[in-house]
Coordinates of C-alpha atoms and ligand atoms in Angstrom, one line a residue:
L1 CA -12.5 -14.8 -18.3
N2 CA -15.8 -13.3 -18.2
P3 CA -16.2 -12.0 -14.6
S4 CA -20.1 -13.0 -14.8
L5 CA -19.4 -16.4 -15.4
L6 CA -19.1 -18.6 -12.3
S7 CA -16.4 -21.1 -12.2
V8 CA -17.4 -24.9 -12.2
E9 CA -16.2 -25.0 -8.5
Q10 CA -18.3 -22.0 -7.6
A11 CA -21.4 -23.2 -9.3
L12 CA -21.0 -26.7 -7.8
A13 CA -20.5 -25.0 -4.2
Q14 CA -23.7 -22.8 -4.8
L15 CA -25.6 -25.7 -6.1
L16 CA -25.0 -28.0 -3.2
R17 CA -25.4 -25.3 -0.7
N18 CA -28.4 -26.1 1.8
V19 CA -29.7 -29.2 -0.2
E20 CA -32.0 -30.9 2.2
P21 CA -32.2 -34.8 1.9
V22 CA -35.7 -36.2 1.0
S23 CA -37.7 -38.0 3.6
I24 CA -37.1 -41.5 4.9
E25 CA -38.7 -44.8 4.4
V26 CA -38.1 -48.4 5.3
V27 CA -37.4 -51.0 2.8
P28 CA -36.9 -54.8 2.8
L29 CA -33.3 -55.8 2.6
S30 CA -33.9 -57.5 -0.7
K31 CA -34.7 -54.1 -2.1
A32 CA -31.9 -52.1 -0.5
L33 CA -29.2 -52.3 -2.9
K34 CA -27.9 -48.8 -3.9
R35 CA -30.3 -47.2 -1.6
V36 CA -28.9 -44.5 0.9
L37 CA -28.9 -45.4 4.6
A38 CA -30.8 -42.9 6.7
Q39 CA -29.6 -44.4 10.0
D40 CA -26.3 -45.3 11.6
I41 CA -26.0 -49.0 11.9
H42 CA -24.6 -50.3 15.1
A43 CA -23.9 -53.9 15.5
P44 CA -26.7 -55.6 17.8
M45 CA -24.3 -58.6 18.3
D46 CA -20.9 -59.9 18.0
L47 CA -19.6 -61.5 14.7
P48 CA -19.0 -64.3 14.5
P49 CA -21.4 -64.8 17.4
F50 CA -19.4 -67.7 18.6
S51 CA -15.9 -69.0 18.1
N52 CA -15.7 -71.4 15.3
S53 CA -13.2 -73.4 13.1
A54 CA -11.8 -71.5 10.0
M55 CA -10.7 -74.9 8.7
D56 CA -12.0 -78.5 8.2
G57 CA -9.7 -80.4 10.7
F58 CA -9.2 -81.2 14.4
A59 CA -10.0 -79.2 17.2
I60 CA -7.2 -79.7 19.9
R61 CA -5.4 -78.3 22.9
A62 CA -2.2 -76.5 21.6
A63 CA -0.4 -77.6 24.8
D64 CA -0.8 -81.4 23.9
V65 CA 1.2 -80.8 20.7
A66 CA 3.8 -78.2 21.9
D67 CA 6.6 -80.6 21.4
A68 CA 5.3 -82.3 18.2
S69 CA 7.9 -82.8 15.4
D70 CA 8.7 -85.2 12.6
G71 CA 10.8 -86.9 15.1
N72 CA 8.2 -86.8 17.8
P73 CA 4.8 -87.3 16.3
V74 CA 2.0 -86.7 18.8
Q75 CA -1.2 -89.0 18.7
L76 CA -4.4 -87.7 20.1
S77 CA -7.6 -89.7 20.4
V78 CA -10.4 -88.5 18.3
V79 CA -13.6 -88.4 20.8
G80 CA -16.2 -87.0 18.5
D81 CA -17.3 -85.1 15.5
V82 CA -18.7 -81.4 15.3
S83 CA -20.3 -80.2 12.2
A84 CA -21.4 -76.7 11.3
G85 CA -24.8 -75.9 12.6
E86 CA -24.5 -78.1 15.8
G87 CA -25.1 -76.2 18.9
D88 CA -24.7 -78.8 21.6
V89 CA -20.9 -79.5 21.5
K90 CA -19.2 -81.8 23.9
S91 CA -15.9 -80.7 25.4
I92 CA -12.4 -82.3 25.1
H93 CA -9.7 -83.0 27.6
A94 CA -6.1 -83.6 27.6
D95 CA -4.7 -85.7 24.6
Q96 CA -8.1 -85.6 23.0
A97 CA -9.2 -84.0 19.6
M98 CA -12.5 -83.6 18.0
R99 CA -13.1 -83.8 14.3
I100 CA -14.3 -80.4 13.1
M101 CA -15.9 -78.7 10.0
T102 CA -15.4 -75.1 8.9
G103 CA -17.9 -72.9 10.8
A104 CA -18.5 -75.4 13.5
V105 CA -18.5 -74.4 17.2
I106 CA -15.1 -74.9 18.9
P107 CA -15.6 -77.4 21.8
A108 CA -14.8 -76.2 25.2
G109 CA -11.3 -77.2 26.2
A110 CA -10.0 -76.8 22.7
D111 CA -8.0 -73.7 21.8
A112 CA -6.7 -74.3 18.4
V113 CA -7.6 -76.3 15.1
V114 CA -5.2 -78.3 13.0
P115 CA -6.2 -78.3 9.4
V116 CA -6.9 -81.9 8.1
E117 CA -4.1 -81.5 5.4
S118 CA -1.5 -80.9 8.2
T119 CA -2.1 -84.2 9.8
D120 CA -0.9 -87.7 9.1
N121 CA -4.2 -88.6 7.4
P122 CA -5.5 -85.9 5.0
Q123 CA -8.3 -88.2 4.0
A124 CA -9.9 -88.2 7.6
L125 CA -12.6 -85.7 6.8
S126 CA -13.9 -87.3 3.6
E127 CA -14.4 -90.5 5.3
M128 CA -17.7 -90.9 7.0
S129 CA -16.6 -92.9 9.9
L130 CA -14.5 -91.2 12.7
P131 CA -10.9 -92.1 12.7
E132 CA -9.8 -93.5 16.2
F133 CA -6.8 -91.1 16.5
V134 CA -5.0 -88.2 14.7
V135 CA -1.3 -88.0 14.5
I136 CA 0.4 -84.4 14.4
R137 CA 4.0 -83.6 13.8
K138 CA 4.1 -79.8 14.1
E139 CA 3.7 -77.4 16.9
V140 CA 0.4 -75.4 17.0
M141 CA -0.1 -72.0 18.5
P142 CA -3.3 -71.5 20.7
G143 CA -5.9 -69.6 18.5
D144 CA -4.6 -71.2 15.2
F145 CA -7.5 -71.5 12.8
I146 CA -10.0 -70.3 15.2
R147 CA -12.3 -67.5 14.4
V148 CA -12.8 -65.9 17.7
A149 CA -16.4 -64.6 18.7
G150 CA -16.4 -60.9 18.0
Q151 CA -13.1 -60.7 16.0
D152 CA -15.1 -59.5 12.9
V153 CA -17.5 -57.1 14.6
R154 CA -18.1 -56.2 18.3
E155 CA -21.6 -55.7 19.6
G156 CA -22.3 -52.0 19.6
N157 CA -19.6 -51.0 17.0
K158 CA -20.6 -48.6 14.3
I159 CA -20.6 -50.6 11.1
L160 CA -22.3 -48.3 8.5
S161 CA -23.0 -44.6 8.5
C162 CA -26.1 -42.5 7.6
G163 CA -25.5 -41.4 4.1
H164 CA -23.8 -44.4 2.8
R165 CA -25.1 -46.0 -0.4
L166 CA -25.5 -49.7 0.2
R167 CA -23.3 -52.1 -1.8
P168 CA -23.5 -55.9 -2.0
Q169 CA -21.0 -56.4 0.8
D170 CA -23.2 -53.8 3.0
I171 CA -26.2 -55.9 2.3
G172 CA -24.5 -59.0 3.4
M173 CA -23.3 -57.3 6.7
L174 CA -26.9 -56.2 7.3
A175 CA -28.3 -59.5 6.7
T176 CA -25.6 -61.3 9.0
L177 CA -26.6 -58.8 11.7
G178 CA -30.3 -59.5 11.3
I179 CA -31.3 -56.0 10.1
S180 CA -34.0 -56.8 7.7
T181 CA -35.6 -53.6 7.2
P182 CA -33.1 -50.8 7.0
S183 CA -34.3 -47.1 7.0
V184 CA -33.2 -45.4 3.6
Y185 CA -33.9 -42.0 2.0
R186 CA -36.7 -42.3 -0.5
K187 CA -35.7 -42.0 -4.1
P188 CA -35.9 -38.3 -5.2
Q189 CA -38.6 -37.6 -7.8
I190 CA -37.2 -35.6 -10.7
A191 CA -39.4 -34.0 -13.3
L192 CA -38.0 -33.8 -16.6
I193 CA -39.1 -31.3 -19.2
S194 CA -38.0 -30.9 -22.7
T195 CA -38.4 -27.5 -24.3
G196 CA -38.3 -26.7 -28.0
D197 CA -40.6 -26.2 -31.0
E198 CA -38.4 -28.5 -33.0
L199 CA -39.0 -31.6 -30.7
V200 CA -41.2 -34.6 -31.3
D201 CA -41.6 -37.7 -29.1
L202 CA -40.6 -41.0 -30.4
A203 CA -44.2 -42.1 -31.2
Q204 CA -44.6 -39.0 -33.5
E205 CA -43.7 -38.7 -37.1
L206 CA -40.4 -36.8 -37.8
R207 CA -41.5 -34.1 -40.1
P208 CA -39.0 -31.8 -41.9
G209 CA -37.2 -29.5 -39.4
T210 CA -38.1 -31.6 -36.4
I211 CA -35.8 -33.9 -34.3
R212 CA -36.5 -36.6 -31.6
D213 CA -36.6 -35.6 -28.1
S214 CA -33.6 -37.6 -27.2
N215 CA -32.8 -35.6 -24.0
R216 CA -35.8 -37.0 -22.3
Y217 CA -34.7 -40.4 -22.6
A218 CA -31.0 -39.9 -22.0
L219 CA -31.6 -37.7 -19.0
A220 CA -34.3 -40.0 -17.6
A221 CA -31.6 -42.9 -17.9
A222 CA -28.9 -40.7 -16.3
I223 CA -31.4 -39.7 -13.4
E224 CA -32.3 -43.6 -13.0
S225 CA -28.7 -44.5 -12.9
S226 CA -28.0 -42.0 -10.1
G227 CA -30.7 -43.6 -7.8
A228 CA -33.4 -41.2 -8.5
V229 CA -36.7 -41.5 -10.3
P230 CA -37.4 -39.5 -13.5
V231 CA -40.8 -38.2 -13.8
A232 CA -41.3 -37.5 -17.6
I233 CA -43.4 -34.4 -18.1
G234 CA -42.9 -34.2 -21.9
I235 CA -42.3 -31.5 -24.6
V236 CA -42.9 -27.8 -24.0
P237 CA -42.8 -25.6 -26.9
D238 CA -40.8 -22.4 -26.9
D239 CA -43.5 -20.5 -25.2
P240 CA -43.2 -18.8 -21.7
K241 CA -47.0 -19.4 -20.8
Q242 CA -46.7 -23.0 -21.6
L243 CA -43.6 -23.4 -19.7
E244 CA -45.0 -21.8 -16.6
K245 CA -48.2 -24.0 -16.8
C246 CA -45.9 -26.9 -17.0
L247 CA -43.8 -25.8 -13.9
D248 CA -47.0 -25.4 -12.1
Y249 CA -47.9 -29.0 -12.8
C250 CA -44.5 -30.1 -11.5
V251 CA -45.2 -28.1 -8.3
E252 CA -48.6 -29.9 -8.1
L253 CA -46.7 -33.3 -8.4
E254 CA -44.6 -32.3 -5.4
V255 CA -41.3 -33.4 -7.3
D256 CA -37.9 -32.9 -5.5
L257 CA -36.3 -31.1 -8.4
I258 CA -37.3 -29.8 -12.0
V259 CA -34.8 -30.5 -14.6
S260 CA -35.3 -28.9 -18.0
S261 CA -33.2 -29.1 -21.2
A262 CA -32.6 -26.5 -23.9
G263 CA -33.9 -22.9 -24.1
V264 CA -31.3 -21.5 -21.8
S265 CA -28.9 -20.0 -24.3
M266 CA -28.9 -16.6 -26.0
G267 CA -31.3 -17.4 -28.8
A268 CA -34.4 -15.4 -29.5
F269 CA -36.6 -18.1 -28.1
D270 CA -34.5 -19.0 -25.1
F271 CA -37.1 -18.1 -22.5
V272 CA -36.3 -20.7 -19.7
R273 CA -34.2 -18.0 -17.9
N274 CA -36.8 -15.4 -18.2
V275 CA -39.6 -17.5 -16.8
V276 CA -37.5 -18.7 -14.0
E277 CA -36.3 -15.1 -13.3
S278 CA -39.8 -13.4 -13.4
K279 CA -42.0 -16.2 -12.0
G280 CA -39.6 -17.8 -9.8
H281 CA -36.0 -17.1 -8.5
L282 CA -32.9 -17.3 -10.5
E283 CA -29.8 -18.1 -8.6
F284 CA -27.2 -18.3 -11.3
W285 CA -26.9 -18.6 -15.2
R286 CA -23.9 -19.5 -17.2
V287 CA -20.9 -21.3 -16.0
N288 CA -17.2 -21.1 -17.2
I289 CA -17.6 -24.7 -18.6
R290 CA -17.1 -26.4 -21.9
P291 CA -19.4 -27.8 -23.0
G292 CA -22.5 -26.4 -21.1
K293 CA -21.9 -22.7 -20.6
P294 CA -25.6 -21.9 -20.3
F295 CA -26.4 -24.1 -17.2
L296 CA -28.9 -22.4 -15.1
K297 CA -30.0 -22.8 -11.4
G298 CA -32.9 -21.4 -9.8
S299 CA -36.2 -22.4 -8.1
Y300 CA -39.9 -22.2 -9.0
K301 CA -42.3 -22.0 -6.0
G302 CA -40.0 -23.6 -3.6
I303 CA -38.9 -26.3 -5.8
P304 CA -35.3 -26.2 -7.2
V305 CA -35.0 -25.9 -10.9
I306 CA -32.0 -26.8 -13.0
G307 CA -31.9 -25.7 -16.7
L308 CA -29.7 -27.8 -18.8
P309 CA -28.4 -26.7 -22.1
G310 CA -30.2 -28.3 -25.1
N311 CA -27.3 -30.1 -27.0
P312 CA -27.5 -33.7 -26.1
V313 CA -23.8 -33.8 -25.0
S314 CA -23.9 -30.6 -23.1
A315 CA -26.9 -31.9 -21.3
L316 CA -25.4 -35.0 -20.4
V317 CA -21.9 -33.5 -19.4
T318 CA -23.5 -30.9 -17.2
F319 CA -25.7 -33.6 -15.7
E320 CA -22.6 -35.6 -14.8
I321 CA -20.8 -32.5 -13.3
F322 CA -23.7 -30.8 -11.7
V323 CA -27.0 -32.8 -11.4
K324 CA -25.6 -36.0 -10.2
P325 CA -23.9 -34.4 -7.2
F326 CA -27.2 -32.5 -6.6
L327 CA -29.2 -35.7 -6.7
Y328 CA -26.7 -37.5 -4.5
H329 CA -27.3 -34.7 -1.8
L330 CA -31.0 -35.0 -2.3
S331 CA -30.6 -38.6 -1.8
G332 CA -29.0 -38.1 1.6
V333 CA -25.4 -39.1 0.3
K334 CA -22.9 -37.1 2.4
T335 CA -19.8 -37.1 0.3
T336 CA -20.0 -36.7 -3.5
K337 CA -16.3 -36.2 -4.2
R338 CA -15.7 -37.9 -7.4
F339 CA -13.1 -40.6 -8.3
I340 CA -10.4 -39.0 -10.6
L341 CA -7.3 -40.6 -12.0
M342 CA -4.4 -39.2 -13.8
A343 CA -3.6 -40.5 -17.3
M344 CA -1.0 -39.5 -19.8
L345 CA -2.2 -37.7 -23.0
K346 CA -1.5 -39.5 -26.2
H347 CA -1.6 -36.3 -28.4
P348 CA -1.6 -32.6 -27.8
I349 CA -5.0 -30.8 -27.0
E350 CA -6.3 -27.4 -27.5
T351 CA -9.4 -25.9 -26.0
D352 CA -10.7 -22.5 -25.3
G353 CA -9.7 -21.5 -21.9
R354 CA -13.0 -22.7 -20.2
E355 CA -12.9 -25.6 -17.7
S356 CA -13.1 -28.3 -20.3
Y357 CA -14.7 -31.8 -20.2
L358 CA -13.6 -33.5 -23.3
R359 CA -14.9 -37.0 -24.6
A360 CA -12.0 -39.4 -24.4
K361 CA -10.9 -43.0 -24.4
L362 CA -8.9 -44.2 -21.5
T363 CA -6.7 -47.2 -22.0
Q364 CA -4.3 -49.0 -20.0
G365 CA -0.6 -48.5 -21.2
I366 CA 2.5 -50.2 -20.2
E367 CA 3.4 -47.5 -17.8
G368 CA -0.1 -46.6 -16.6
Y369 CA -3.3 -45.1 -17.9
E370 CA -3.2 -43.2 -21.3
V371 CA -5.9 -41.1 -22.6
G372 CA -6.8 -39.6 -26.0
L373 CA -9.9 -37.6 -27.4
V374 CA -12.4 -39.4 -29.4
G375 CA -14.1 -37.9 -32.4
S376 CA -15.5 -34.4 -32.5
Q377 CA -15.8 -32.3 -29.4
D378 CA -18.6 -30.3 -30.9
S379 CA -21.5 -30.2 -28.3
G380 CA -24.1 -31.4 -31.0
V381 CA -22.1 -34.6 -31.7
L382 CA -23.3 -37.5 -29.6
S383 CA -21.5 -40.2 -31.4
S384 CA -18.2 -39.2 -29.9
L385 CA -19.9 -39.5 -26.4
I386 CA -21.0 -43.0 -27.4
E387 CA -17.2 -43.9 -28.2
A388 CA -16.0 -42.2 -25.1
N389 CA -15.4 -44.2 -21.8
A390 CA -14.0 -41.2 -20.0
I391 CA -13.9 -37.4 -19.8
I392 CA -10.8 -35.5 -19.6
R393 CA -10.9 -32.5 -17.4
I394 CA -8.8 -29.6 -18.2
P395 CA -8.6 -26.6 -15.8
A396 CA -9.9 -23.2 -16.7
G397 CA -7.3 -20.8 -18.2
M398 CA -5.4 -23.7 -19.9
E399 CA -5.6 -23.6 -23.7
S400 CA -3.1 -26.2 -24.8
L401 CA -1.6 -29.2 -23.4
A402 CA 1.3 -31.2 -25.0
K403 CA 1.5 -34.8 -25.8
G404 CA 2.8 -36.8 -22.8
A405 CA 1.2 -34.3 -20.2
H406 CA -0.7 -35.9 -17.3
V407 CA -4.5 -34.8 -17.2
E408 CA -7.4 -35.7 -14.8
V409 CA -9.8 -38.1 -16.2
L410 CA -13.2 -38.9 -14.9
A411 CA -14.0 -42.6 -15.8
L412 CA -17.6 -43.0 -17.3
H413 CA -17.8 -46.6 -16.3
N414 CA -16.2 -47.5 -13.0
E415 CA -16.0 -51.1 -13.6
R416 CA -14.2 -51.8 -16.8
F417 CA -12.8 -50.3 -20.0
L418 CA -15.3 -50.4 -22.7
Ligands
AMP1 P1 -31.2 -24.7 -27.5 O1 -30.5 -24.8 -26.1 O2 -32.7 -24.6 -27.3 O3 -30.6 -23.7 -28.4 O4 -30.9 -26.1 -28.1 C1 -29.5 -26.4 -28.5 C2 -29.6 -27.7 -29.4 O5 -30.1 -28.7 -28.8 C3 -30.4 -27.4 -30.6 O6 -29.9 -27.9 -31.8 C4 -31.6 -28.3 -30.2 O7 -32.4 -28.6 -31.4 C5 -31.1 -29.5 -29.4 N1 -32.0 -30.0 -28.4 C6 -32.7 -29.2 -27.8 N2 -33.5 -30.0 -27.0 C7 -33.3 -31.3 -27.4 C8 -33.8 -32.5 -26.9 N3 -34.7 -32.6 -25.9 N4 -33.4 -33.6 -27.6 C9 -32.3 -33.6 -28.6 N5 -31.9 -32.3 -29.0 C10 -32.3 -31.3 -28.4
MG2 MG1 -34.4 -24.4 -28.5

């Protein structure tokens, strides 16, 4: 192991040290999905706010039917109707019942609900007219089918924490609590620079020797799907002066992070490191990772700079491993530990001793998850990343793994197998 190379863990720790989250803004709840809360949420009220029925049925007094059985059916007189949304509800007394709908206020005096299907007349609710009485043949416990006020959430309880990324269920909770304009961190602005004399933009003609600047689009998409805003700066040729000018422009834009791709290897024209080192501050360069060894971190006039390798796969894999957690921290997310699962290798694997992130396909086998490599692991081959739905992680120092070994897998799509 080259002692000058940082391990992935060291690089990540150094990268995430002292990252300050961006400033805060207020958004309407309808725009808050996937945004990161910048405030703790304490419930301003009980949920449910009033005790209500969990079923369509009859609100009763449990004591009235304590002895009910098939041999001793109990008949209660139905004294009224209470539907969801009604606020002014009458009370019931001994041997009385009230027809009640799901979500309706429990009448005073009642302490249980009997679902309509547990009565002698399961049709009693579909009929418009109120039945005169209801017959019950089973004992009922106090509290049955009642959602008690505050059973879900108690006023004052902490419901969500600052740093939490809002999911649909969180949005629902905020809505039901009446929190219509939560404070969230604003989306970090990420300047994106592609370096290389060989690059042309999509609108330009592809002359011999040139390739399209695909990293700009792929990385912009990766930034966007991480909850940040890509600010595409464009292509900078392999010229230190022009890169410096471009970095100054990013400083003017007051972005939160500058991400460049390519120009960080050992090539004669790989000048990104020199510019960061001489005009800014270089924190580290090169990590013991495959692919993506030339990864660079530094800053320029106070703005953090990340230099990604140029190969499209290296750029995307190092984005996944390093940039995403960095963006999460910028976005105010507190924990960025990744969801990792274990899967059984379908064939032997050889690698070069670096901590390796290999393109793979994860499938559901009979005895659990199975995983195998897809296509070429060459860092210039993007098609195998297209085929992949997961990345196998092999620890540093491990050069071969046998078929049947259990390996760590990072799913690339959390929701389903593609
Ligand atoms: P470099 O790190 O500059 O040596 O680039 C490594 C490889 O990535 C070279 O084959 C480059 O042509 C390729 N490459 C660099 N930048 C991009 C880009 N923006 N889009 C696609 N390929 C790129
Ligand atoms: Mg280059």
